[in-house]
Amino acid sequence: MCCEMLVCTPAIRALIREGKTHQVYSLMQAGQKYGMQTMNQSLYAAVMRRDITQEQALERSADAKELQQMFDKGGALGGTAAAA
């Protein structure tokens, strides 16, 4: 299963209170030490574990461009020409 995780840290609470919810995603990206992850981080990890192919991950991503950049930067396995 791939999922997004948001932990309500003081920083997240402050962003919500101040109406800056557009910044929550970047805190999620950086908040892995608190157990946070974005859907793309989860999809990327699933590909690295060989649970799904890169093609399947890209099909399920809400931001396939960002996920493709993650694959390009970190290496990837699985089913697209970019992985070959």
PDB file of N, CA and C in Angstrom:
ATOM      1  N   MET A   1       0.841  -1.173   0.000  1.00  0.00           N
ATOM      2  CA  MET A   1       0.000   0.000   0.000  1.00  0.00           C
ATOM      3  C   MET A   1       0.887   1.238   0.000  1.00  0.00           C
ATOM      4  N   CYS A   2       0.523   2.192  -0.793  1.00  0.00           N
ATOM      5  CA  CYS A   2       1.198   3.487  -0.812  1.00  0.00           C
ATOM      6  C   CYS A   2       0.247   4.511  -0.217  1.00  0.00           C
ATOM      7  N   CYS A   3       0.805   5.385   0.600  1.00  0.00           N
ATOM      8  CA  CYS A   3      -0.055   6.378   1.245  1.00  0.00           C
ATOM      9  C   CYS A   3       0.738   7.632   1.583  1.00  0.00           C
ATOM     10  N   GLU A   4      -0.004   8.691   1.794  1.00  0.00           N
ATOM     11  CA  GLU A   4       0.551   9.945   2.254  1.00  0.00           C
ATOM     12  C   GLU A   4       0.361  10.012   3.764  1.00  0.00           C
ATOM     13  N   MET A   5       1.353  10.536   4.472  1.00  0.00           N
ATOM     14  CA  MET A   5       1.257  10.652   5.923  1.00  0.00           C
ATOM     15  C   MET A   5       1.583  12.088   6.319  1.00  0.00           C
ATOM     16  N   LEU A   6       0.679  12.696   7.056  1.00  0.00           N
ATOM     17  CA  LEU A   6       0.875  14.037   7.593  1.00  0.00           C
ATOM     18  C   LEU A   6       0.786  13.950   9.104  1.00  0.00           C
ATOM     19  N   VAL A   7       1.843  14.380   9.772  1.00  0.00           N
ATOM     20  CA  VAL A   7       1.860  14.406  11.234  1.00  0.00           C
ATOM     21  C   VAL A   7       1.668  15.850  11.661  1.00  0.00           C
ATOM     22  N   CYS A   8       0.793  16.053  12.602  1.00  0.00           N
ATOM     23  CA  CYS A   8       0.442  17.409  13.012  1.00  0.00           C
ATOM     24  C   CYS A   8       1.491  17.960  13.983  1.00  0.00           C
ATOM     25  N   THR A   9       2.606  18.382  13.439  1.00  0.00           N
ATOM     26  CA  THR A   9       3.680  18.978  14.228  1.00  0.00           C
ATOM     27  C   THR A   9       3.338  20.444  14.514  1.00  0.00           C
ATOM     28  N   PRO A  10       4.063  21.078  15.427  1.00  0.00           N
ATOM     29  CA  PRO A  10       3.828  22.508  15.658  1.00  0.00           C
ATOM     30  C   PRO A  10       3.968  23.352  14.378  1.00  0.00           C
ATOM     31  N   ALA A  11       4.899  22.998  13.520  1.00  0.00           N
ATOM     32  CA  ALA A  11       5.081  23.745  12.266  1.00  0.00           C
ATOM     33  C   ALA A  11       3.864  23.585  11.353  1.00  0.00           C
ATOM     34  N   ILE A  12       3.328  22.379  11.263  1.00  0.00           N
ATOM     35  CA  ILE A  12       2.132  22.143  10.452  1.00  0.00           C
ATOM     36  C   ILE A  12       0.955  22.914  11.032  1.00  0.00           C
ATOM     37  N   ARG A  13       0.797  22.849  12.341  1.00  0.00           N
ATOM     38  CA  ARG A  13      -0.290  23.600  12.996  1.00  0.00           C
ATOM     39  C   ARG A  13      -0.197  25.090  12.693  1.00  0.00           C
ATOM     40  N   ALA A  14       1.019  25.637  12.755  1.00  0.00           N
ATOM     41  CA  ALA A  14       1.210  27.063  12.492  1.00  0.00           C
ATOM     42  C   ALA A  14       0.827  27.421  11.058  1.00  0.00           C
ATOM     43  N   LEU A  15       1.213  26.574  10.104  1.00  0.00           N
ATOM     44  CA  LEU A  15       0.848  26.843   8.709  1.00  0.00           C
ATOM     45  C   LEU A  15      -0.663  26.844   8.528  1.00  0.00           C
ATOM     46  N   ILE A  16      -1.329  25.893   9.134  1.00  0.00           N
ATOM     47  CA  ILE A  16      -2.790  25.818   9.012  1.00  0.00           C
ATOM     48  C   ILE A  16      -3.437  27.024   9.683  1.00  0.00           C
ATOM     49  N   ARG A  17      -2.978  27.359  10.859  1.00  0.00           N
ATOM     50  CA  ARG A  17      -3.529  28.489  11.604  1.00  0.00           C
ATOM     51  C   ARG A  17      -3.347  29.799  10.825  1.00  0.00           C
ATOM     52  N   GLU A  18      -2.209  29.938  10.152  1.00  0.00           N
ATOM     53  CA  GLU A  18      -1.906  31.156   9.406  1.00  0.00           C
ATOM     54  C   GLU A  18      -2.463  31.141   7.984  1.00  0.00           C
ATOM     55  N   GLY A  19      -3.174  30.074   7.616  1.00  0.00           N
ATOM     56  CA  GLY A  19      -3.767  29.991   6.290  1.00  0.00           C
ATOM     57  C   GLY A  19      -2.759  29.744   5.176  1.00  0.00           C
ATOM     58  N   LYS A  20      -1.620  29.181   5.523  1.00  0.00           N
ATOM     59  CA  LYS A  20      -0.557  28.922   4.541  1.00  0.00           C
ATOM     60  C   LYS A  20      -0.517  27.439   4.162  1.00  0.00           C
ATOM     61  N   THR A  21      -1.691  26.889   3.904  1.00  0.00           N
ATOM     62  CA  THR A  21      -1.772  25.451   3.634  1.00  0.00           C
ATOM     63  C   THR A  21      -1.030  25.047   2.362  1.00  0.00           C
ATOM     64  N   HIS A  22      -0.777  25.987   1.461  1.00  0.00           N
ATOM     65  CA  HIS A  22      -0.028  25.670   0.242  1.00  0.00           C
ATOM     66  C   HIS A  22       1.420  25.273   0.557  1.00  0.00           C
ATOM     67  N   GLN A  23       1.897  25.542   1.779  1.00  0.00           N
ATOM     68  CA  GLN A  23       3.261  25.198   2.172  1.00  0.00           C
ATOM     69  C   GLN A  23       3.357  23.844   2.896  1.00  0.00           C
ATOM     70  N   VAL A  24       2.224  23.235   3.169  1.00  0.00           N
ATOM     71  CA  VAL A  24       2.209  21.969   3.906  1.00  0.00           C
ATOM     72  C   VAL A  24       2.970  20.888   3.146  1.00  0.00           C
ATOM     73  N   TYR A  25       2.816  20.819   1.832  1.00  0.00           N
ATOM     74  CA  TYR A  25       3.450  19.754   1.047  1.00  0.00           C
ATOM     75  C   TYR A  25       4.966  19.774   1.216  1.00  0.00           C
ATOM     76  N   SER A  26       5.560  20.957   1.197  1.00  0.00           N
ATOM     77  CA  SER A  26       7.019  21.018   1.340  1.00  0.00           C
ATOM     78  C   SER A  26       7.466  20.565   2.731  1.00  0.00           C
ATOM     79  N   LEU A  27       6.666  20.847   3.750  1.00  0.00           N
ATOM     80  CA  LEU A  27       7.001  20.332   5.088  1.00  0.00           C
ATOM     81  C   LEU A  27       6.849  18.816   5.142  1.00  0.00           C
ATOM     82  N   MET A  28       5.869  18.279   4.417  1.00  0.00           N
ATOM     83  CA  MET A  28       5.718  16.825   4.356  1.00  0.00           C
ATOM     84  C   MET A  28       6.942  16.196   3.701  1.00  0.00           C
ATOM     85  N   GLN A  29       7.437  16.821   2.630  1.00  0.00           N
ATOM     86  CA  GLN A  29       8.616  16.291   1.939  1.00  0.00           C
ATOM     87  C   GLN A  29       9.817  16.223   2.871  1.00  0.00           C
ATOM     88  N   ALA A  30       9.959  17.216   3.717  1.00  0.00           N
ATOM     89  CA  ALA A  30      11.118  17.300   4.610  1.00  0.00           C
ATOM     90  C   ALA A  30      10.873  16.648   5.964  1.00  0.00           C
ATOM     91  N   GLY A  31       9.674  16.193   6.241  1.00  0.00           N
ATOM     92  CA  GLY A  31       9.317  15.712   7.571  1.00  0.00           C
ATOM     93  C   GLY A  31       9.426  14.226   7.794  1.00  0.00           C
ATOM     94  N   GLN A  32      10.293  13.546   7.054  1.00  0.00           N
ATOM     95  CA  GLN A  32      10.397  12.093   7.205  1.00  0.00           C
ATOM     96  C   GLN A  32      10.817  11.689   8.611  1.00  0.00           C
ATOM     97  N   LYS A  33      11.588  12.530   9.300  1.00  0.00           N
ATOM     98  CA  LYS A  33      12.005  12.177  10.661  1.00  0.00           C
ATOM     99  C   LYS A  33      10.823  12.144  11.631  1.00  0.00           C
ATOM    100  N   TYR A  34       9.699  12.770  11.230  1.00  0.00           N
ATOM    101  CA  TYR A  34       8.484  12.758  12.040  1.00  0.00           C
ATOM    102  C   TYR A  34       7.489  11.706  11.557  1.00  0.00           C
ATOM    103  N   GLY A  35       7.863  10.944  10.534  1.00  0.00           N
ATOM    104  CA  GLY A  35       6.984   9.921   9.990  1.00  0.00           C
ATOM    105  C   GLY A  35       6.121  10.398   8.842  1.00  0.00           C
ATOM    106  N   MET A  36       6.404  11.607   8.343  1.00  0.00           N
ATOM    107  CA  MET A  36       5.620  12.138   7.222  1.00  0.00           C
ATOM    108  C   MET A  36       6.181  11.615   5.904  1.00  0.00           C
ATOM    109  N   GLN A  37       5.307  11.513   4.920  1.00  0.00           N
ATOM    110  CA  GLN A  37       5.731  11.197   3.563  1.00  0.00           C
ATOM    111  C   GLN A  37       4.669  11.660   2.588  1.00  0.00           C
ATOM    112  N   THR A  38       5.120  12.034   1.414  1.00  0.00           N
ATOM    113  CA  THR A  38       4.186  12.383   0.347  1.00  0.00           C
ATOM    114  C   THR A  38       3.826  11.107  -0.411  1.00  0.00           C
ATOM    115  N   MET A  39       2.782  11.186  -1.207  1.00  0.00           N
ATOM    116  CA  MET A  39       2.417  10.027  -2.024  1.00  0.00           C
ATOM    117  C   MET A  39       3.558   9.670  -2.972  1.00  0.00           C
ATOM    118  N   ASN A  40       4.200  10.670  -3.545  1.00  0.00           N
ATOM    119  CA  ASN A  40       5.312  10.376  -4.454  1.00  0.00           C
ATOM    120  C   ASN A  40       6.472   9.698  -3.737  1.00  0.00           C
ATOM    121  N   GLN A  41       6.765  10.082  -2.517  1.00  0.00           N
ATOM    122  CA  GLN A  41       7.812   9.401  -1.758  1.00  0.00           C
ATOM    123  C   GLN A  41       7.427   7.953  -1.504  1.00  0.00           C
ATOM    124  N   SER A  42       6.164   7.707  -1.220  1.00  0.00           N
ATOM    125  CA  SER A  42       5.684   6.356  -0.981  1.00  0.00           C
ATOM    126  C   SER A  42       5.736   5.519  -2.259  1.00  0.00           C
ATOM    127  N   LEU A  43       5.314   6.106  -3.369  1.00  0.00           N
ATOM    128  CA  LEU A  43       5.378   5.407  -4.658  1.00  0.00           C
ATOM    129  C   LEU A  43       6.815   5.092  -5.042  1.00  0.00           C
ATOM    130  N   TYR A  44       7.700   6.052  -4.846  1.00  0.00           N
ATOM    131  CA  TYR A  44       9.123   5.861  -5.148  1.00  0.00           C
ATOM    132  C   TYR A  44       9.686   4.691  -4.330  1.00  0.00           C
ATOM    133  N   ALA A  45       9.375   4.667  -3.037  1.00  0.00           N
ATOM    134  CA  ALA A  45       9.854   3.585  -2.173  1.00  0.00           C
ATOM    135  C   ALA A  45       9.309   2.237  -2.627  1.00  0.00           C
ATOM    136  N   ALA A  46       8.052   2.203  -3.063  1.00  0.00           N
ATOM    137  CA  ALA A  46       7.459   0.947  -3.542  1.00  0.00           C
ATOM    138  C   ALA A  46       8.180   0.437  -4.782  1.00  0.00           C
ATOM    139  N   VAL A  47       8.582   1.339  -5.660  1.00  0.00           N
ATOM    140  CA  VAL A  47       9.350   0.940  -6.843  1.00  0.00           C
ATOM    141  C   VAL A  47      10.721   0.414  -6.423  1.00  0.00           C
ATOM    142  N   MET A  48      11.369   1.098  -5.492  1.00  0.00           N
ATOM    143  CA  MET A  48      12.689   0.660  -5.037  1.00  0.00           C
ATOM    144  C   MET A  48      12.624  -0.712  -4.364  1.00  0.00           C
ATOM    145  N   ARG A  49      11.502  -1.015  -3.713  1.00  0.00           N
ATOM    146  CA  ARG A  49      11.313  -2.343  -3.089  1.00  0.00           C
ATOM    147  C   ARG A  49      10.874  -3.384  -4.113  1.00  0.00           C
ATOM    148  N   ARG A  50      10.625  -2.933  -5.341  1.00  0.00           N
ATOM    149  CA  ARG A  50      10.135  -3.797  -6.428  1.00  0.00           C
ATOM    150  C   ARG A  50       8.726  -4.316  -6.172  1.00  0.00           C
ATOM    151  N   ASP A  51       7.937  -3.557  -5.401  1.00  0.00           N
ATOM    152  CA  ASP A  51       6.534  -3.912  -5.186  1.00  0.00           C
ATOM    153  C   ASP A  51       5.685  -3.545  -6.395  1.00  0.00           C
ATOM    154  N   ILE A  52       6.052  -2.455  -7.068  1.00  0.00           N
ATOM    155  CA  ILE A  52       5.372  -2.008  -8.288  1.00  0.00           C
ATOM    156  C   ILE A  52       6.434  -1.541  -9.275  1.00  0.00           C
ATOM    157  N   THR A  53       6.038  -1.385 -10.532  1.00  0.00           N
ATOM    158  CA  THR A  53       6.975  -0.887 -11.537  1.00  0.00           C
ATOM    159  C   THR A  53       6.955   0.638 -11.551  1.00  0.00           C
ATOM    160  N   GLN A  54       7.970   1.203 -12.165  1.00  0.00           N
ATOM    161  CA  GLN A  54       8.033   2.651 -12.308  1.00  0.00           C
ATOM    162  C   GLN A  54       6.825   3.148 -13.101  1.00  0.00           C
ATOM    163  N   GLU A  55       6.452   2.419 -14.124  1.00  0.00           N
ATOM    164  CA  GLU A  55       5.292   2.791 -14.941  1.00  0.00           C
ATOM    165  C   GLU A  55       4.009   2.824 -14.101  1.00  0.00           C
ATOM    166  N   GLN A  56       3.813   1.824 -13.261  1.00  0.00           N
ATOM    167  CA  GLN A  56       2.628   1.794 -12.403  1.00  0.00           C
ATOM    168  C   GLN A  56       2.623   2.973 -11.433  1.00  0.00           C
ATOM    169  N   ALA A  57       3.782   3.299 -10.886  1.00  0.00           N
ATOM    170  CA  ALA A  57       3.877   4.436  -9.959  1.00  0.00           C
ATOM    171  C   ALA A  57       3.520   5.739 -10.664  1.00  0.00           C
ATOM    172  N   LEU A  58       4.058   5.940 -11.847  1.00  0.00           N
ATOM    173  CA  LEU A  58       3.782   7.170 -12.594  1.00  0.00           C
ATOM    174  C   LEU A  58       2.304   7.287 -12.956  1.00  0.00           C
ATOM    175  N   GLU A  59       1.651   6.170 -13.259  1.00  0.00           N
ATOM    176  CA  GLU A  59       0.223   6.181 -13.571  1.00  0.00           C
ATOM    177  C   GLU A  59      -0.621   6.599 -12.371  1.00  0.00           C
ATOM    178  N   ARG A  60      -0.149   6.321 -11.178  1.00  0.00           N
ATOM    179  CA  ARG A  60      -0.930   6.579  -9.973  1.00  0.00           C
ATOM    180  C   ARG A  60      -0.576   7.897  -9.273  1.00  0.00           C
ATOM    181  N   SER A  61       0.441   8.558  -9.759  1.00  0.00           N
ATOM    182  CA  SER A  61       0.901   9.795  -9.135  1.00  0.00           C
ATOM    183  C   SER A  61       0.050  10.990  -9.561  1.00  0.00           C
ATOM    184  N   ALA A  62      -0.248  11.861  -8.605  1.00  0.00           N
ATOM    185  CA  ALA A  62      -0.948  13.110  -8.916  1.00  0.00           C
ATOM    186  C   ALA A  62       0.009  14.125  -9.531  1.00  0.00           C
ATOM    187  N   ASP A  63       1.312  13.931  -9.354  1.00  0.00           N
ATOM    188  CA  ASP A  63       2.335  14.809  -9.922  1.00  0.00           C
ATOM    189  C   ASP A  63       3.432  13.932 -10.526  1.00  0.00           C
ATOM    190  N   ALA A  64       3.128  13.355 -11.693  1.00  0.00           N
ATOM    191  CA  ALA A  64       4.041  12.416 -12.341  1.00  0.00           C
ATOM    192  C   ALA A  64       5.369  13.073 -12.710  1.00  0.00           C
ATOM    193  N   LYS A  65       5.346  14.354 -13.020  1.00  0.00           N
ATOM    194  CA  LYS A  65       6.589  15.055 -13.364  1.00  0.00           C
ATOM    195  C   LYS A  65       7.556  15.059 -12.177  1.00  0.00           C
ATOM    196  N   GLU A  66       7.032  15.367 -10.983  1.00  0.00           N
ATOM    197  CA  GLU A  66       7.874  15.345  -9.784  1.00  0.00           C
ATOM    198  C   GLU A  66       8.410  13.943  -9.522  1.00  0.00           C
ATOM    199  N   LEU A  67       7.553  12.939  -9.654  1.00  0.00           N
ATOM    200  CA  LEU A  67       7.975  11.561  -9.413  1.00  0.00           C
ATOM    201  C   LEU A  67       9.032  11.140 -10.428  1.00  0.00           C
ATOM    202  N   GLN A  68       8.860  11.510 -11.677  1.00  0.00           N
ATOM    203  CA  GLN A  68       9.866  11.174 -12.690  1.00  0.00           C
ATOM    204  C   GLN A  68      11.205  11.816 -12.341  1.00  0.00           C
ATOM    205  N   GLN A  69      11.176  13.041 -11.838  1.00  0.00           N
ATOM    206  CA  GLN A  69      12.415  13.700 -11.418  1.00  0.00           C
ATOM    207  C   GLN A  69      13.072  12.942 -10.268  1.00  0.00           C
ATOM    208  N   MET A  70      12.260  12.396  -9.369  1.00  0.00           N
ATOM    209  CA  MET A  70      12.811  11.588  -8.273  1.00  0.00           C
ATOM    210  C   MET A  70      13.499  10.347  -8.833  1.00  0.00           C
ATOM    211  N   PHE A  71      12.884   9.707  -9.820  1.00  0.00           N
ATOM    212  CA  PHE A  71      13.492   8.535 -10.443  1.00  0.00           C
ATOM    213  C   PHE A  71      14.780   8.919 -11.159  1.00  0.00           C
ATOM    214  N   ASP A  72      14.766  10.027 -11.886  1.00  0.00           N
ATOM    215  CA  ASP A  72      15.943  10.462 -12.625  1.00  0.00           C
ATOM    216  C   ASP A  72      17.108  10.780 -11.688  1.00  0.00           C
ATOM    217  N   LYS A  73      16.794  11.377 -10.572  1.00  0.00           N
ATOM    218  CA  LYS A  73      17.820  11.775  -9.607  1.00  0.00           C
ATOM    219  C   LYS A  73      18.364  10.588  -8.816  1.00  0.00           C
ATOM    220  N   GLY A  74      17.457   9.718  -8.373  1.00  0.00           N
ATOM    221  CA  GLY A  74      17.860   8.642  -7.473  1.00  0.00           C
ATOM    222  C   GLY A  74      18.016   7.274  -8.092  1.00  0.00           C
ATOM    223  N   GLY A  75      17.744   7.175  -9.374  1.00  0.00           N
ATOM    224  CA  GLY A  75      17.775   5.859  -9.993  1.00  0.00           C
ATOM    225  C   GLY A  75      16.435   5.172  -9.834  1.00  0.00           C
ATOM    226  N   ALA A  76      16.145   4.256 -10.709  1.00  0.00           N
ATOM    227  CA  ALA A  76      14.853   3.582 -10.648  1.00  0.00           C
ATOM    228  C   ALA A  76      14.960   2.195 -11.235  1.00  0.00           C
ATOM    229  N   LEU A  77      13.956   1.422 -10.959  1.00  0.00           N
ATOM    230  CA  LEU A  77      13.810   0.067 -11.483  1.00  0.00           C
ATOM    231  C   LEU A  77      12.467  -0.016 -12.164  1.00  0.00           C
ATOM    232  N   GLY A  78      12.301  -0.936 -13.077  1.00  0.00           N
ATOM    233  CA  GLY A  78      10.947  -1.198 -13.547  1.00  0.00           C
ATOM    234  C   GLY A  78      10.617  -0.617 -14.883  1.00  0.00           C
ATOM    235  N   GLY A  79       9.368  -0.555 -15.210  1.00  0.00           N
ATOM    236  CA  GLY A  79       8.768  -0.638 -16.506  1.00  0.00           C
ATOM    237  C   GLY A  79       8.712   0.518 -17.455  1.00  0.00           C
ATOM    238  N   THR A  80       9.601   1.522 -17.469  1.00  0.00           N
ATOM    239  CA  THR A  80       9.517   2.529 -18.515  1.00  0.00           C
ATOM    240  C   THR A  80      10.861   2.673 -19.182  1.00  0.00           C
ATOM    241  N   ALA A  81      10.852   3.341 -20.330  1.00  0.00           N
ATOM    242  CA  ALA A  81      12.084   3.576 -21.063  1.00  0.00           C
ATOM    243  C   ALA A  81      13.091   4.366 -20.227  1.00  0.00           C
ATOM    244  N   ALA A  82      12.599   5.259 -19.379  1.00  0.00           N
ATOM    245  CA  ALA A  82      13.493   6.069 -18.538  1.00  0.00           C
ATOM    246  C   ALA A  82      14.289   5.203 -17.570  1.00  0.00           C
ATOM    247  N   ALA A  83      13.755   4.037 -17.235  1.00  0.00           N
ATOM    248  CA  ALA A  83      14.452   3.164 -16.300  1.00  0.00           C
ATOM    249  C   ALA A  83      15.478   2.283 -16.990  1.00  0.00           C
ATOM    250  N   ALA A  84      15.432   2.235 -18.319  1.00  0.00           N
ATOM    251  CA  ALA A  84      16.336   1.349 -19.060  1.00  0.00           C
ATOM    252  C   ALA A  84      17.727   1.917 -19.188  1.00  0.00           C
TER     253      ALA A  84
END
